[in-house]
XYZ file of C-alpha atoms in Angstrom:
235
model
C -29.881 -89.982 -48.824
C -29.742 -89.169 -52.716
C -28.412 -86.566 -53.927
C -30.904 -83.955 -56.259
C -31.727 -85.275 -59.536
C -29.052 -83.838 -62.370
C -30.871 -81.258 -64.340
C -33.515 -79.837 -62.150
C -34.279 -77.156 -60.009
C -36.748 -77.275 -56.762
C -39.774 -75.299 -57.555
C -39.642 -72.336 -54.758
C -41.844 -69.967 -53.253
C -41.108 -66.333 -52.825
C -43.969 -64.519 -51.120
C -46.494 -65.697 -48.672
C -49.992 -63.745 -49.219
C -52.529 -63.291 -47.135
C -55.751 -64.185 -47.708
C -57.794 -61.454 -46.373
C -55.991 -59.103 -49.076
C -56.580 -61.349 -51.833
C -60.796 -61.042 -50.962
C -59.893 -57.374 -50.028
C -58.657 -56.605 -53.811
C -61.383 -59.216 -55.415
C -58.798 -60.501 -58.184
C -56.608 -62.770 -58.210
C -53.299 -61.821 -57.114
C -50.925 -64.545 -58.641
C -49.132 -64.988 -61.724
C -46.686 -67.331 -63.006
C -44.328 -67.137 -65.365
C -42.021 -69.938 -67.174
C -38.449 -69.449 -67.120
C -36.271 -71.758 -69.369
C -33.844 -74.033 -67.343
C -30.453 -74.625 -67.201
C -30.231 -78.172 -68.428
C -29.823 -79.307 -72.027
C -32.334 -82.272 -71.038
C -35.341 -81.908 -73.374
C -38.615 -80.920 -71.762
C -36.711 -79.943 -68.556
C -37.587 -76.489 -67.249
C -38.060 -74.165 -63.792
C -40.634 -72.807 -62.623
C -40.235 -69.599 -60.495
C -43.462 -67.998 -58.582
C -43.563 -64.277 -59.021
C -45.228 -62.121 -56.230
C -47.742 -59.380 -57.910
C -48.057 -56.140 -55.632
C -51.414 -54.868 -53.776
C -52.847 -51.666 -55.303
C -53.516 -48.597 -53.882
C -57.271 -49.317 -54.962
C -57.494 -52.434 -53.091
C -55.714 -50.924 -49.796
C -58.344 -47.604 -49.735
C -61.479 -50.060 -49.504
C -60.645 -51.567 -46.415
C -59.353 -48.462 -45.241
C -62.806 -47.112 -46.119
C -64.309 -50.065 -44.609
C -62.097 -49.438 -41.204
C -63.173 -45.540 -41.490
C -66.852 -45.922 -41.917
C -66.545 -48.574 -38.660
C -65.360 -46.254 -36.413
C -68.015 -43.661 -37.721
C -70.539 -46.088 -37.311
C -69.607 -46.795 -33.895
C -69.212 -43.047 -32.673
C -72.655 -42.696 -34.049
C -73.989 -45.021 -31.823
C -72.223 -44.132 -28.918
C -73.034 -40.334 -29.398
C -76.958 -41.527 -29.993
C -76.554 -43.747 -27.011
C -75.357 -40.610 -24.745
C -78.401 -38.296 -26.101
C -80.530 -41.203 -25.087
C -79.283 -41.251 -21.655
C -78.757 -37.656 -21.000
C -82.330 -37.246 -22.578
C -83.504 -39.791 -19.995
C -81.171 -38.222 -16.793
C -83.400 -34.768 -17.861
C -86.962 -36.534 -18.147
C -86.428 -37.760 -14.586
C -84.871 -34.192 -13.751
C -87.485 -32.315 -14.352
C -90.477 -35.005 -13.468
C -88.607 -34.698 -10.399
C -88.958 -31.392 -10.136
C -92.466 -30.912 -11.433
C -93.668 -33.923 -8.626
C -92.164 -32.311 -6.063
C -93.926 -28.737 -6.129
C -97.300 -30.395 -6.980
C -96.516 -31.954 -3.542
C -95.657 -28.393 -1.893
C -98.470 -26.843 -3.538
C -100.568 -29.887 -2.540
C -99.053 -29.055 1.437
C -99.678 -25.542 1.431
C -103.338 -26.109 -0.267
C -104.151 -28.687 2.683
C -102.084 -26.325 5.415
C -104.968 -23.355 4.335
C -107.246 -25.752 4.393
C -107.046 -26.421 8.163
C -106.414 -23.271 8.801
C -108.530 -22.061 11.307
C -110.725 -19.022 10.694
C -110.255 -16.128 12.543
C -113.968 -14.642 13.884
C -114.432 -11.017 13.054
C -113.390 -8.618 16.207
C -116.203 -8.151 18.500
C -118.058 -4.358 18.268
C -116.719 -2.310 20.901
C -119.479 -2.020 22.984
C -121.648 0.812 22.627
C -120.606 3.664 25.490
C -123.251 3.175 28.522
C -126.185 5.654 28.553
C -127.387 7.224 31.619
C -130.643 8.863 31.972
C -131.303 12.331 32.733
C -132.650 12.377 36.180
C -132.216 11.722 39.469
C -131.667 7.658 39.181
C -129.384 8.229 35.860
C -127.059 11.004 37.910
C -125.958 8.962 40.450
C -125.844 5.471 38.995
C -123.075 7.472 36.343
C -121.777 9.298 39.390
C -120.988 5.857 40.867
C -119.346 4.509 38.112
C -116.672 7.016 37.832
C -116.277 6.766 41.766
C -115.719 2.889 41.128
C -113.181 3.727 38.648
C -111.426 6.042 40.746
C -111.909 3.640 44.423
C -114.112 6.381 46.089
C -116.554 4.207 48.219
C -120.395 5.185 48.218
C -123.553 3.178 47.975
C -126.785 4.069 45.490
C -128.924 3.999 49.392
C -126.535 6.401 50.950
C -126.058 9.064 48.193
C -129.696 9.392 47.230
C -130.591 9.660 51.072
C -128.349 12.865 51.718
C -129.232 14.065 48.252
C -132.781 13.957 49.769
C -132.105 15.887 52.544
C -129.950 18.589 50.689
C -131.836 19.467 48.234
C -134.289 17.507 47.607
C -132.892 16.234 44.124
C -132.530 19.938 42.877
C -129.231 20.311 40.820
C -129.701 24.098 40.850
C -130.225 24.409 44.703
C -128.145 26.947 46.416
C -128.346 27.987 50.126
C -128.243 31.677 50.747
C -128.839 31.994 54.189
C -126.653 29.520 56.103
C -122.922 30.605 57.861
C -121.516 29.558 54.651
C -123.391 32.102 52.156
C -123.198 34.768 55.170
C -119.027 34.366 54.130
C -120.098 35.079 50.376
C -119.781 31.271 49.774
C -123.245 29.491 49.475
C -123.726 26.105 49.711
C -124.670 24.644 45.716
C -126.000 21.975 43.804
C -127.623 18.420 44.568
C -125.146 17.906 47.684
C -124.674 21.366 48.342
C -120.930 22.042 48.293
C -119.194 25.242 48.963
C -117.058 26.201 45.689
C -113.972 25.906 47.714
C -114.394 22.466 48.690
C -115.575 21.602 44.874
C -112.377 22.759 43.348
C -110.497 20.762 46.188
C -112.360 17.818 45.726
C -113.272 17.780 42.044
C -112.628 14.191 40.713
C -111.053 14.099 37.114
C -112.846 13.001 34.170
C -115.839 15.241 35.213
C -117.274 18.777 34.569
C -115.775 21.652 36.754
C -119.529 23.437 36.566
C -120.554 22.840 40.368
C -124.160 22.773 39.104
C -123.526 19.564 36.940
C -125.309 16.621 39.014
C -122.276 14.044 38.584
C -119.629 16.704 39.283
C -121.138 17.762 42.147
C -122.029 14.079 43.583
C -118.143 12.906 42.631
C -116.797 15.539 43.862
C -119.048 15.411 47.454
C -118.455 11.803 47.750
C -114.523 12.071 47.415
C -114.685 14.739 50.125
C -116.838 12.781 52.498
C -114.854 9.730 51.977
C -111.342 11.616 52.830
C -113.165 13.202 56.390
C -116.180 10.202 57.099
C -114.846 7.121 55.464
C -118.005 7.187 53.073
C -121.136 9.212 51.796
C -122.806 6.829 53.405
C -121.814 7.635 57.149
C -123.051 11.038 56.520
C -126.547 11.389 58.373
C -126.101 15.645 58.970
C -124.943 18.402 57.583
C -121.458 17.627 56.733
């Protein structure tokens, strides 16, 4: 192997630079400068490469560059969660606005096939009797059906018949009875004594009133002959 040629000095280099920074800074970032040798040989010189050092101008725009990046991308990602929180409360509150159309929807349909009630009936009218013969005992009878005292329309009217002939103001003045100051009264011609005894509730205690005085005959008859209508006598 030779040995270096007398005189001359290998060219060297002192800093590697890196690209990026050069396009970063937009100049060009070497410079060369000629140093006079140590050899008396004419024409014979070194050449030494001298680094030059990045400003501070050049470093802040890629800095700036890096910065507005990172801004950029927080920008999106902050417009991206908007977007999706935006859409998470659209589908909230359709949601929400679907599902009580459907209740109200239920409900509606639920009133719909509701059935509807019919008005009470009228209380019936109360029943009318008339004023005679036919209209006392059919009410008389009713009452005694109420209260279980037996006694048929036939029977009564046949021992009304006899007693006083359908009078409700008859009174017997000369029997045993009115001889004892108690006289025999009214369509059935009870003694006042067995009235009171016999009087069935709901009904006047005048023993002149027809359907006191029937009521109040029939309950007696039926307690000592089963029924009115096994009476055929005085009773």
């Amino acid at each position: 192997m030779r040995s270096p040629i007398s005189g001359y000095n290998r060219l060297t280099k002192v800093h590697k630079f890196s690209a990026a920074g050069i396009a970063a800074a937009g100049v060009a970032a070497l410079a060369f400068a000629v140093v006079p040798g140590g050899s008396a040989d004419a024409g014979t010189q070194s050449i030494a490469v001298k680094p030059v050092a990045w400003t501070s101008t050049s470093l802040g725009v890629q800095e700036q560059q890096d910065q507005l990046g990172k801004q950029s991308d927080n920008a999106a990602k902050l417009a991206k969660r908007d977007a999706e929180a935006k859409k998470k409360a659209d589908a909230e509150a359709k949601a929400k606005a679907d599902k009580e159309r459907a209740e109200k929807q239920a409900a509606s349909r639920s009133e719909e096939r509701k059935p509807v009630q019919a008005a009470p009936a009228p209380a019936p009218a109360p029943k009318t009797y008339a004023n005679n013969l036919d209209g006392w005992i059919r009410e008389a009878m009713d009452i005694m059906k109420a209260k279980g005292i037996p006694g048929s329309y036939d029977g009564i009217k046949r021992n009304i018949m006899r007693e006083s002939t359908g009078n409700p103001n008859a009174i017997n003045n000369w029997d045993s009875n009115a001889a004892a100051g108690i006289p025999s009264k009214g369509l059935l011609q009870v003694i006042d004594p067995t009235f009171k005894a016999y009087h069935v509730e709901g009904t006047s205690w005048n023993i002149y009133d027809p359907v006191a005085n029937i009521t109040a005959a029939c309950n007696y008859a039926w307690k000592v002959y089963g029924s009115m209508d096994n009476v055929n006598s005085a009773y």
